[in-house]
Short mmCIF file of C-alpha atoms and ligand atoms in Angstrom, two decimals:
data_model
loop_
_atom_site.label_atom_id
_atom_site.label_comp_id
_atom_site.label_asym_id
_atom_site.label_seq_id
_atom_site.Cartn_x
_atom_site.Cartn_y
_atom_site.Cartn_z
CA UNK A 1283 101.70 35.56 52.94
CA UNK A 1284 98.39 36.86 52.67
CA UNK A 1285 98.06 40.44 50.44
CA UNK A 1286 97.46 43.39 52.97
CA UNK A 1287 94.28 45.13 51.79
CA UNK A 1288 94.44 48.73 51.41
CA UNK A 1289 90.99 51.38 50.60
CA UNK A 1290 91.35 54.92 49.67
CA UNK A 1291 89.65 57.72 50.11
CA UNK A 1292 89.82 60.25 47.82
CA UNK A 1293 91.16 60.00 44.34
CA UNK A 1294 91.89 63.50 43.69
CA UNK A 1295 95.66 64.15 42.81
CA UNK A 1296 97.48 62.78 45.85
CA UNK A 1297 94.97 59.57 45.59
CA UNK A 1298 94.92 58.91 41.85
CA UNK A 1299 98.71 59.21 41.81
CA UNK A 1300 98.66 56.86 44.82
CA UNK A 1301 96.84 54.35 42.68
CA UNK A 1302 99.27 54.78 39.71
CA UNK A 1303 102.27 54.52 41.97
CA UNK A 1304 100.75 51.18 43.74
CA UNK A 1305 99.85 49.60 40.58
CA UNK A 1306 102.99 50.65 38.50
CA UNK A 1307 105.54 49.47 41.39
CA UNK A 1308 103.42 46.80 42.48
CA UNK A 1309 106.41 43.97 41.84
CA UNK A 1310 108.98 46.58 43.50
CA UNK A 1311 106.63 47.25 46.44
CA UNK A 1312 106.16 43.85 47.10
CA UNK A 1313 109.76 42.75 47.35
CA UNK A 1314 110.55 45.72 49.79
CA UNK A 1315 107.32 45.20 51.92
CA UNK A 1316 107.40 41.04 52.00
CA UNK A 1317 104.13 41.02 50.73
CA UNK A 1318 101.55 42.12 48.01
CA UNK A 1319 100.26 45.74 48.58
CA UNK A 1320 96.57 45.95 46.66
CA UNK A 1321 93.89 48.39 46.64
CA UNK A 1322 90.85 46.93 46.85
CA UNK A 1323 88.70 49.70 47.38
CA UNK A 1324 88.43 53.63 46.49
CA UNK A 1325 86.07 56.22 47.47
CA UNK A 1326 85.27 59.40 45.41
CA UNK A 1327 82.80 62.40 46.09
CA UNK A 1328 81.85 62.73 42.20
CA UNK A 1329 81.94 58.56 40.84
CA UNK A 1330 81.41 60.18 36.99
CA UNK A 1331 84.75 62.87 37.39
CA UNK A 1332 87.69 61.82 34.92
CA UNK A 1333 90.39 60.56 36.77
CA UNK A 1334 94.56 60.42 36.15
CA UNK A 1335 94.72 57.01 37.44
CA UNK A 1336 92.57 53.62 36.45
CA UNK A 1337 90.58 52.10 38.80
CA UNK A 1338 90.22 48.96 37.07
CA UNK A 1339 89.63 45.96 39.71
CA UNK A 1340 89.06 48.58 42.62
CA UNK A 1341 85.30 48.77 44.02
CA UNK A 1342 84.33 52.73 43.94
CA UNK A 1343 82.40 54.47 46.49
CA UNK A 1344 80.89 57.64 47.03
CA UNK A 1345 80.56 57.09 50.98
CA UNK A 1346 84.36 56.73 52.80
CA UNK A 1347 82.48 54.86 55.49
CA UNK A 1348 81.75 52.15 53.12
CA UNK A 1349 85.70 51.65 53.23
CA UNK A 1350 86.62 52.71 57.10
CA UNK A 1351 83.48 49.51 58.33
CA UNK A 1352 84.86 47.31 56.08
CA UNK A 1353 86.09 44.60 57.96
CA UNK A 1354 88.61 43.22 55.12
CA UNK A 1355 90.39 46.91 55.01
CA UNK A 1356 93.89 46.50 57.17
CA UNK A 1357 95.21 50.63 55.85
CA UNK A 1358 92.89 52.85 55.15
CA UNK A 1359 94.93 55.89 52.68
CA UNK A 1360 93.07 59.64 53.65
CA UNK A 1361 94.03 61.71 50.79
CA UNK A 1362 90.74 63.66 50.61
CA UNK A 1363 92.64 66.68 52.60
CA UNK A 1364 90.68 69.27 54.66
CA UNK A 1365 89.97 68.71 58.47
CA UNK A 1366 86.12 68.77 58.86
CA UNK A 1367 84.81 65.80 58.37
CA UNK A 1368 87.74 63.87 57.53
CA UNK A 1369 88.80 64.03 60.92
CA UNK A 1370 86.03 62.07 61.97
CA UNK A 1371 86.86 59.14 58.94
CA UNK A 1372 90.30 59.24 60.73
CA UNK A 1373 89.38 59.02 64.22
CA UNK A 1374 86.91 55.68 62.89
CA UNK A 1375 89.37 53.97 61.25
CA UNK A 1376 90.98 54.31 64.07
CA UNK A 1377 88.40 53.00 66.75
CA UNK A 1378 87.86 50.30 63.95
CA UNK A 1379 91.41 49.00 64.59
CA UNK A 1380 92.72 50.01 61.15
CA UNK A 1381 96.19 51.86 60.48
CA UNK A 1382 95.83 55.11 58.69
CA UNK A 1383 98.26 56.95 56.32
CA UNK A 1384 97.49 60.54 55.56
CA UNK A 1385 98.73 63.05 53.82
CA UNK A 1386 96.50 65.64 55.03
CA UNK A 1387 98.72 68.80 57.31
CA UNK A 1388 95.86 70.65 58.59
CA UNK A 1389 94.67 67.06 59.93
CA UNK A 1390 97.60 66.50 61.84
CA UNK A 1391 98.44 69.82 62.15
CA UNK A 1392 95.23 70.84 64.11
CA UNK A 1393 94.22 67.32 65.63
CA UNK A 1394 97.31 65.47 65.47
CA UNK A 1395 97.53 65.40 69.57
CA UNK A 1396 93.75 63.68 69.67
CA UNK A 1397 94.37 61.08 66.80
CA UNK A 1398 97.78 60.17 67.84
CA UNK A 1399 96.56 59.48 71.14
CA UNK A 1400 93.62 57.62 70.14
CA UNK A 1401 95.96 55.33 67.50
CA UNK A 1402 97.79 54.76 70.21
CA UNK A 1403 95.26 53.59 72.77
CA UNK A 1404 94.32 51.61 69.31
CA UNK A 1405 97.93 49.80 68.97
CA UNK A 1406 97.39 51.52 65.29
CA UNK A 1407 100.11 53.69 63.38
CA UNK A 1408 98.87 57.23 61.19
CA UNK A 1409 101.84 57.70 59.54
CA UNK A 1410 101.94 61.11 57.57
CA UNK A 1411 105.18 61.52 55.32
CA UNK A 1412 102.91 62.91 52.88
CA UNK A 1413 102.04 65.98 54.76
CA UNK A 1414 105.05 67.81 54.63
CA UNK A 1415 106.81 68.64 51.62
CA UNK A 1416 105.59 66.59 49.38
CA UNK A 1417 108.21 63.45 47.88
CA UNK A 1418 111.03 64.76 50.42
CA UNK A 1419 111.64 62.28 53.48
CA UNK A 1420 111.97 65.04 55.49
CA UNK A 1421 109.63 63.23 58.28
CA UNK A 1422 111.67 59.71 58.42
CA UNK A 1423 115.04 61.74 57.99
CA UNK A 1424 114.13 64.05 61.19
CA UNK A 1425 112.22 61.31 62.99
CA UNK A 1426 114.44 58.33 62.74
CA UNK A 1427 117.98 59.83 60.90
CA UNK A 1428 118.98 62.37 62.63
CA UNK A 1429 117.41 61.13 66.04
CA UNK A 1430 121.13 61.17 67.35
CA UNK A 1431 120.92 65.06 67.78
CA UNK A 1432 119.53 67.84 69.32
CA UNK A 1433 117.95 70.04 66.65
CA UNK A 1434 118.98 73.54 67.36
CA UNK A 1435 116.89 74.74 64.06
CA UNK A 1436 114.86 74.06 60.59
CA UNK A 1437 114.13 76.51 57.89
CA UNK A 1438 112.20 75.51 54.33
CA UNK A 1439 110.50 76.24 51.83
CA UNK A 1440 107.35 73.94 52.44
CA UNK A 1441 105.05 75.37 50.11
CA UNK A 1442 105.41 74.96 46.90
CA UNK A 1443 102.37 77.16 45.26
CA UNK A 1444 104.30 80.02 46.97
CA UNK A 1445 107.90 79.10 45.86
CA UNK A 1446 106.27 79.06 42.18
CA UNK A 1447 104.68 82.22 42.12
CA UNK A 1448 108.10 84.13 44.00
CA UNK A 1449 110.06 82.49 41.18
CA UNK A 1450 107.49 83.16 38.42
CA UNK A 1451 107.23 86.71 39.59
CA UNK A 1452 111.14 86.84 39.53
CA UNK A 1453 112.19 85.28 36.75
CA UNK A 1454 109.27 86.18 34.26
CA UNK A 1455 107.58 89.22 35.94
CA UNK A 1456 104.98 87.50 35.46
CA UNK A 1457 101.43 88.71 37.77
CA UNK A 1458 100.75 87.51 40.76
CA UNK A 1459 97.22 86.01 40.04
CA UNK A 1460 98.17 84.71 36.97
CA UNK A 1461 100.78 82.37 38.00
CA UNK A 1462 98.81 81.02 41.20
CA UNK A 1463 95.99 79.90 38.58
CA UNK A 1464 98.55 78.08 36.51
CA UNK A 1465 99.48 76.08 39.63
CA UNK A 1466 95.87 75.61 40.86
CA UNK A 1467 95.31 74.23 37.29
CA UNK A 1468 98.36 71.65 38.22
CA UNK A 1469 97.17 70.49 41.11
CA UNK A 1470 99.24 72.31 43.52
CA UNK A 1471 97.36 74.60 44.98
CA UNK A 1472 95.81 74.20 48.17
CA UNK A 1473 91.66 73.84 48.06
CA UNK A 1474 91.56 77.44 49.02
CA UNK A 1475 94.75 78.89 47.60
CA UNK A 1476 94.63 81.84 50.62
CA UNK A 1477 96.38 79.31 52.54
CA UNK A 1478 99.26 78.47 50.51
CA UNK A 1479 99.39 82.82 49.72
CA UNK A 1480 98.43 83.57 53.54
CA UNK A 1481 101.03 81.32 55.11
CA UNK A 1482 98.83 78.88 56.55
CA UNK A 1483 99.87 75.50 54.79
CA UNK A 1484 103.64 75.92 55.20
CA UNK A 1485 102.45 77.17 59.16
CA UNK A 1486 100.43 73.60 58.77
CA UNK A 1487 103.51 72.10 58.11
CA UNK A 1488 106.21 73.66 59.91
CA UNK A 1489 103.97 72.84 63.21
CA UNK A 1490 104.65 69.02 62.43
CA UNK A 1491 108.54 69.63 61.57
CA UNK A 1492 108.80 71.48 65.19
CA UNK A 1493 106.89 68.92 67.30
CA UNK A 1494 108.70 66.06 65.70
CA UNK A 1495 112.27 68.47 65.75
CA UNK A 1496 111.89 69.66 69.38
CA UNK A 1497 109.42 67.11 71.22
CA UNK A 1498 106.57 69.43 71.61
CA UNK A 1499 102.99 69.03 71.07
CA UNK A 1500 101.55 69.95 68.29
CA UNK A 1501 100.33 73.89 68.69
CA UNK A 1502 99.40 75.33 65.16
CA UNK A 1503 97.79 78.30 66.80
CA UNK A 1504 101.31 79.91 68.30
CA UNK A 1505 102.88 80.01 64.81
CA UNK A 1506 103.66 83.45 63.06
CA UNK A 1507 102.03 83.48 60.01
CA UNK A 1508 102.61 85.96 57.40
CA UNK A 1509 102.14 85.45 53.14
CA UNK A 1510 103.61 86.50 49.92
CA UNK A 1511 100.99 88.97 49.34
CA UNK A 1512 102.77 91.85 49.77
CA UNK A 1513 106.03 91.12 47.97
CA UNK A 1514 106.63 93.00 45.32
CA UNK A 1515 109.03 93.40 42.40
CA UNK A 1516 110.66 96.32 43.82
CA UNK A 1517 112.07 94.41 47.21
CA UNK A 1518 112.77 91.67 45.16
CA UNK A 1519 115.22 93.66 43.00
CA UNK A 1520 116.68 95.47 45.75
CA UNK A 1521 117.62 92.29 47.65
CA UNK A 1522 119.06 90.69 44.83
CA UNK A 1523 121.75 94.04 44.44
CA UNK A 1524 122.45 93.86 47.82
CA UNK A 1525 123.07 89.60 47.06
CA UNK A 1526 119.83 88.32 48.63
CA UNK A 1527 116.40 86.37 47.42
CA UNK A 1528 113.33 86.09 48.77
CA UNK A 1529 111.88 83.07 49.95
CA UNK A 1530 108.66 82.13 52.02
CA UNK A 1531 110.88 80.49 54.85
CA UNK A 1532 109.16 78.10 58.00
CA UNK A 1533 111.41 78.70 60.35
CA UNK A 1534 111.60 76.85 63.90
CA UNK A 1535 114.47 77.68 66.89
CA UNK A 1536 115.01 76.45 69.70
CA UNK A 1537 116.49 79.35 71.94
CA UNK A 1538 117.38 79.47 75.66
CA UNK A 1539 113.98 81.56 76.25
CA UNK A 1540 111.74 78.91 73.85
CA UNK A 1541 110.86 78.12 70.68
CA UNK A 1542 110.16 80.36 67.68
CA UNK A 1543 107.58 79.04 65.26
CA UNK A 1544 107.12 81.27 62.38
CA UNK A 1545 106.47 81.58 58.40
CA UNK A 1546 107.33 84.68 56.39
CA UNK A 1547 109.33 86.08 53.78
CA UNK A 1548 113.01 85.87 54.58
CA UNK A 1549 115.67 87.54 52.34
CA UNK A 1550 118.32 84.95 52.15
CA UNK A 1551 122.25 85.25 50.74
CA UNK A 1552 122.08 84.42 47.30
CA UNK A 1553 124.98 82.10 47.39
CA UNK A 1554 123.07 79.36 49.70
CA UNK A 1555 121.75 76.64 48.18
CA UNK A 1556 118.26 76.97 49.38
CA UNK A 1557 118.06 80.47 48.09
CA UNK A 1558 118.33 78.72 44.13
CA UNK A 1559 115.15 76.14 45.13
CA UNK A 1560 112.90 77.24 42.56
CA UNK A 1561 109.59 76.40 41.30
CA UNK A 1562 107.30 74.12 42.96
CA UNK A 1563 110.54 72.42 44.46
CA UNK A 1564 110.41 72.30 48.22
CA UNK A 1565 114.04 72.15 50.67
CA UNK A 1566 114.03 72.11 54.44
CA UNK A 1567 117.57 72.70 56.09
CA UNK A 1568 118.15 71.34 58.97
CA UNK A 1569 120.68 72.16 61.77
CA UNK A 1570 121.54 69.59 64.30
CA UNK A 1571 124.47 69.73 67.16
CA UNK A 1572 125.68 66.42 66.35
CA UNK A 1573 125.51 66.46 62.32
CA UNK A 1574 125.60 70.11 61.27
CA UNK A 1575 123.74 71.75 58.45
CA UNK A 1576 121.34 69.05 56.57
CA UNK A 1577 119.49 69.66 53.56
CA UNK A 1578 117.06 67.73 51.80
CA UNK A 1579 115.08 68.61 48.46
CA UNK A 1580 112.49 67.40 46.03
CA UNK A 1581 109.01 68.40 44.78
CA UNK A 1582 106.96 69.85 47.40
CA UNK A 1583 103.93 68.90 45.58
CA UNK A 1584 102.23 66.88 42.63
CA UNK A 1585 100.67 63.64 42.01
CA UNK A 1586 103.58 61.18 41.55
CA UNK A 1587 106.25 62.92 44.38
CA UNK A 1588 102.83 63.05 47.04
CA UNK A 1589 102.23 59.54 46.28
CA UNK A 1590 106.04 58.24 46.79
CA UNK A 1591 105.73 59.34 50.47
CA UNK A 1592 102.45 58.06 50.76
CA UNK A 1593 103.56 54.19 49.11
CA UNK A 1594 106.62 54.49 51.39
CA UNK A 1595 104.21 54.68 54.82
CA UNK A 1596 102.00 52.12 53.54
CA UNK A 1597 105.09 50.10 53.29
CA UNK A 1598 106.52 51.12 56.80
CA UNK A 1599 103.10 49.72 57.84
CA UNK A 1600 102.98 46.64 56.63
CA UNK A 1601 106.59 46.12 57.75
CA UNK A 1602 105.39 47.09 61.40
CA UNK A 1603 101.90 44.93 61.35
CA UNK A 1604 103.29 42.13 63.61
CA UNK A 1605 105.85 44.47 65.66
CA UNK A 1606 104.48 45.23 69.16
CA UNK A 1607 103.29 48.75 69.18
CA UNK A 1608 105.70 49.43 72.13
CA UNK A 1609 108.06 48.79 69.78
CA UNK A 1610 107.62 51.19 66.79
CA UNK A 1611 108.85 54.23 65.83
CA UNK A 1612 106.47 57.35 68.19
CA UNK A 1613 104.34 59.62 65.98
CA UNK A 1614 105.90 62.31 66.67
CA UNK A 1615 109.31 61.56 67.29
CA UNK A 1616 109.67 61.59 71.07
CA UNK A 1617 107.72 58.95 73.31
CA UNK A 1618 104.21 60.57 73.86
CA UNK A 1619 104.95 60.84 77.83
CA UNK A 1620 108.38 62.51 76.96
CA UNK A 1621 106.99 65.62 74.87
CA UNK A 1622 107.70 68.80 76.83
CA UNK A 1623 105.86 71.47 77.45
CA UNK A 1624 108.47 74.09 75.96
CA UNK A 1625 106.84 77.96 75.69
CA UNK A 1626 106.74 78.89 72.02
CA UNK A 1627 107.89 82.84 72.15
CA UNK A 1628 105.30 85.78 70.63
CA UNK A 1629 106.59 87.14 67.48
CA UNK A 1630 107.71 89.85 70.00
CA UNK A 1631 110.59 88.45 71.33
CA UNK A 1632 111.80 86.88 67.74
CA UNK A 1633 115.21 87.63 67.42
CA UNK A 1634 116.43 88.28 63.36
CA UNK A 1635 118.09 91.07 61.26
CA UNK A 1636 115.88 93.04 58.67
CA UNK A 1637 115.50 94.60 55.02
CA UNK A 1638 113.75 98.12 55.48
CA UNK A 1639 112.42 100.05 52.45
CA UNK A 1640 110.98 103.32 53.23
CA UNK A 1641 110.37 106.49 51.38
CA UNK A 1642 111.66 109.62 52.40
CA UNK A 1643 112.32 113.72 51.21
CA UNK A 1644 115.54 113.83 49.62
CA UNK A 1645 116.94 116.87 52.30
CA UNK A 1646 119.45 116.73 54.37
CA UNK A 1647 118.87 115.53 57.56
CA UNK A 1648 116.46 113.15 56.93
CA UNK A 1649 118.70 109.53 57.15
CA UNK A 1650 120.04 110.85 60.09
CA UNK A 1651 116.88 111.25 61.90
CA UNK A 1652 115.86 107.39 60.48
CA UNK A 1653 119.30 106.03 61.69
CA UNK A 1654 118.61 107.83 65.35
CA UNK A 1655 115.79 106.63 65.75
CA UNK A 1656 117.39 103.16 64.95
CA UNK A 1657 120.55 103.61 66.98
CA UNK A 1658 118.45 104.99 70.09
CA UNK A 1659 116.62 101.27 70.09
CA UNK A 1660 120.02 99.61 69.80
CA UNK A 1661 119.93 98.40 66.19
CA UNK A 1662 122.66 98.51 64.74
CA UNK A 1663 122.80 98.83 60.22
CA UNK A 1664 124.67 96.43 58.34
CA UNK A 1665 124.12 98.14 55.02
CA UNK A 1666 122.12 101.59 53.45
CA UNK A 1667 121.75 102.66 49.66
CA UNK A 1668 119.76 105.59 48.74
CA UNK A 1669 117.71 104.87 45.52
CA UNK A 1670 117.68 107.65 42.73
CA UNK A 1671 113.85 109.38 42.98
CA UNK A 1672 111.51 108.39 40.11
CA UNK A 1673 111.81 111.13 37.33
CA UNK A 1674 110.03 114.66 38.77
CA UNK A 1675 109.52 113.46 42.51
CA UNK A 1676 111.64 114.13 45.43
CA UNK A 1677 110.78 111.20 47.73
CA UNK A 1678 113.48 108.97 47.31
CA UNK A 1679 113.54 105.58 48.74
CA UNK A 1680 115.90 104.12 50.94
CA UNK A 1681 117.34 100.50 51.75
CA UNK A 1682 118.49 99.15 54.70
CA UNK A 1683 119.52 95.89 56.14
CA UNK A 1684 119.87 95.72 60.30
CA UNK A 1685 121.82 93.55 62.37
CA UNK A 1686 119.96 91.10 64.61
CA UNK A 1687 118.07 92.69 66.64
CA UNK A 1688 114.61 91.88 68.53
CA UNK A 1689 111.49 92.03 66.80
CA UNK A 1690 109.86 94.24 69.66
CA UNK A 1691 112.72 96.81 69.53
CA UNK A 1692 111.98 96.82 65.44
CA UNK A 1693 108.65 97.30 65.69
CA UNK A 1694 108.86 100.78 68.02
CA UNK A 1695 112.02 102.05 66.09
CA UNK A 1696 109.41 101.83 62.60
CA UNK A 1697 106.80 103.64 64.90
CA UNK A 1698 108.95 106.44 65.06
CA UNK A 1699 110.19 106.59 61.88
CA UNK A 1700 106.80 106.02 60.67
CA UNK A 1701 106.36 109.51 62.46
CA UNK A 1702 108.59 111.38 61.10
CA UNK A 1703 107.32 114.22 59.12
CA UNK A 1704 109.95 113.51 56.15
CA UNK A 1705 108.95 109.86 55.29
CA UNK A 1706 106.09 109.45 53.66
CA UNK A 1707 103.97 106.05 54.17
CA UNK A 1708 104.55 102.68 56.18
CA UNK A 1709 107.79 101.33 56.29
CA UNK A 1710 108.07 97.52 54.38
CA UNK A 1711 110.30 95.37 56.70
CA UNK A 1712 110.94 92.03 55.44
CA UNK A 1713 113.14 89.50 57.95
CA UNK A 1714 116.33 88.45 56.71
CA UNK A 1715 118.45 84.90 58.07
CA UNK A 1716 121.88 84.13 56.98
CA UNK A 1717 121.00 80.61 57.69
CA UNK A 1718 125.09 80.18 58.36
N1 HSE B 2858 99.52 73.39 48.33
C1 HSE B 2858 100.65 72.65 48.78
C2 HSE B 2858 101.90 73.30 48.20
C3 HSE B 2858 100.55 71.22 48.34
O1 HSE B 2858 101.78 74.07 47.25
O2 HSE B 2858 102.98 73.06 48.70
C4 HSE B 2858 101.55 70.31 48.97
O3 HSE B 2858 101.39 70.27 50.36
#
């Protein structure tokens, strides 16, 4: 059979180790896909840059369009990243009857409705393993293994910049700044690193997990986004006495009232297994009626582990060339007429216990004004410690962990004690999950 013809653009990390991965499994590859896989052309912004793969017998070009008109391309690979322009390669490959593999989550994240429904109009596939969490299968595993179930929730740690620095700052107390240059210098970081710190890329990606999870459209803008900025070595000594860690969790629900989309740090129980993922490892849990608890794990990020989900779409493409679109697996999960319109709740109504830290006078009287306040919004305490003061001060601080409770109820109950003329500054909540 003839070779299928594949052109990429971008040979940053994700493309050069797509080319590596291609050329180094090509014999493999071939016997799984019934037919040669080769790259016959690349496109690169700078054409002098050094590169991690070779691009011996590959035609470079510094214009993508070069690749996306050319009529001998049958999979066009966009691992450039960013959703700008590249959004407009995509939708052209597209119109130009090509099938697209991406590994770009802000793409699919923020356009994913448009180009889905365009490929489809097309009889074309963008398939986009790639885009979450890096080497794991969490897409196919979700989309086609556990399609059996209703998915009552997912939680993971889909960014792996963040997981790096939290365990960095952990293990080694090492600074904050320090260890997110290390993994910009290893390719892990995003292009602006504010989004793996800020939340944004694992909000990116936990919008694709929920729309493929639930059967909803794709609606980055109602996710809760909050980052790892403000985490410091203080909470995450305190958690671990009272037998939690702290992970940057995605988190999607489905409750009675809707869905909760959100990304923040989460203490977690120590003694579950996604609360020892360290690193730039990345593990998504997932809970569905039919199986139970699922988790998956790998590298969340990196040349080779990007590239093995990106080789393993091209070959679900090739497979699929001569199926009848009808017949293929949906983009996102659910047939695109099926996807419901299911309200995704304010961070208001989110329903999950919480780690308080606040600083108080060491008097009497004081915790039981702060557990007042807390008992007159019906929240209930699970567990308190009162820290020694730092030598010569009085202000002591003091730990809590709540019950579940609702996030609205949390936020007027730290209002008040906010108030209070015996605590002095804000109050640091952090959300905790048992994830039982
Ligand atoms: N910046 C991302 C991360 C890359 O650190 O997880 C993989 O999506």
């Amino acid at each position: 059979m003839k070779p299928v013809k594949v052109g990429v653009l971008g040979l940053g990390t994700v493309g050069g180790g797509t080319v590596n991965v291609l050329k180094r499994n090509a014999a493999e590859i071939a016997r799984r896909a019934g037919r040669d896989i080769i790259i016959t052309r690349a496109s690169a912004k700078d054409l002098d840059k050094a590169r991690i793969c070779d691009t011996t017998g590959i035609l470079v070009t510094s214009n993508p369009l070069d690749i996306i008109n050319d009529p001998d391309i049958d999979i066009v690979l966009e691992l450039i990243g960013g959703a700008g322009i590249v959004k407009d390669y995509v939708l052209q490959a597209i119109a130009n009857g090509k099938h697209v593999v991406t590994a770009n989550k802000s793409l699919i994240a923020l356009h994913g409705n448009e180009i889905f429904a365009k490929a489809s109009e097309q009889g074309v596939i963008v398939a986009f393993e790639a885009a979450v969490a890096g080497g794991i299968p969490i897409i196919k595993a979700i989309r086609e293994g556990l399609s059996g179930n209703q998915i009552e929730w997912l939680a993971g740690i889909i960014n792996g910049t963040g997981n790096f620095i939290l365990t960095e700052m952990r293990d080694k107390g090492r600074d904050f700044a320090d260890v997110l240059a290390e993994a910009q210098a290893l390719g892990y970081a995003e292009a602006d690193p504010t989004f793996d710190v800020e939340g944004i890329d694992a909000g990116h990606k936990l919008t694709i997990l929920a729309s493929i999870a639930f059967g909803i459209p794709l609606q980055f803008e109602k996710v809760y986004t909050e980052g790892i900025t403000k985490i410091t070595r203080t909470d995450v000594e305190y958690a671990e006495e009272l037998g939690y860690r702290i992970k940057h969790l995605g988190i999607a629900r489905q409750t009675p009232e809707g869905i909760e989309l959100r990304v923040h740090p989460t203490l977690i129980p120590e003694r579950r297994l996604i609360a020892n993922v360290n690193g730039v490892m990345n593990a998504v849990l997932v809970k569905g009626d039919a199986v139970g608890a699922t988790l998956y794990y790998g590298a969340g990020a990196g040349a080779d582990p990007t590239a093995s989900a990106v080789v393993a779409d091209v070959i679900d493409v090739v497979r699929a060339l001569t199926s009848d679109p009808e017949n293929r697996v949906p983009h996102l999960a659910f047939q695109a007429d099926s996807l419901a319109d299911i309200p995704v709740l304010s961070a208001d109504s989110f329903k999950t216990a919480y780690y308080l830290r606040l600083h108080a006078e060491d008097k009497s009287g004081v915790l039981a004004d702060v557990t007042r306040i807390l008992a007159d919004h019906d929240i209930s305490i699970e567990a308190i410690t009162q820290k020694e003061p730092p030598k010569g001060e009085t202000i002591v601080p003091i730990i809590m962990l709540t019950q579940v409770t609702q996030e609205h109820r949390m936020n007027a109950a730290i209002a008040k004690i906010e108030a209070l003329a015996t605590v002095s500054g804000k109050v640091n909540r952090i959300r905790l999950e048992t994830l039982g």
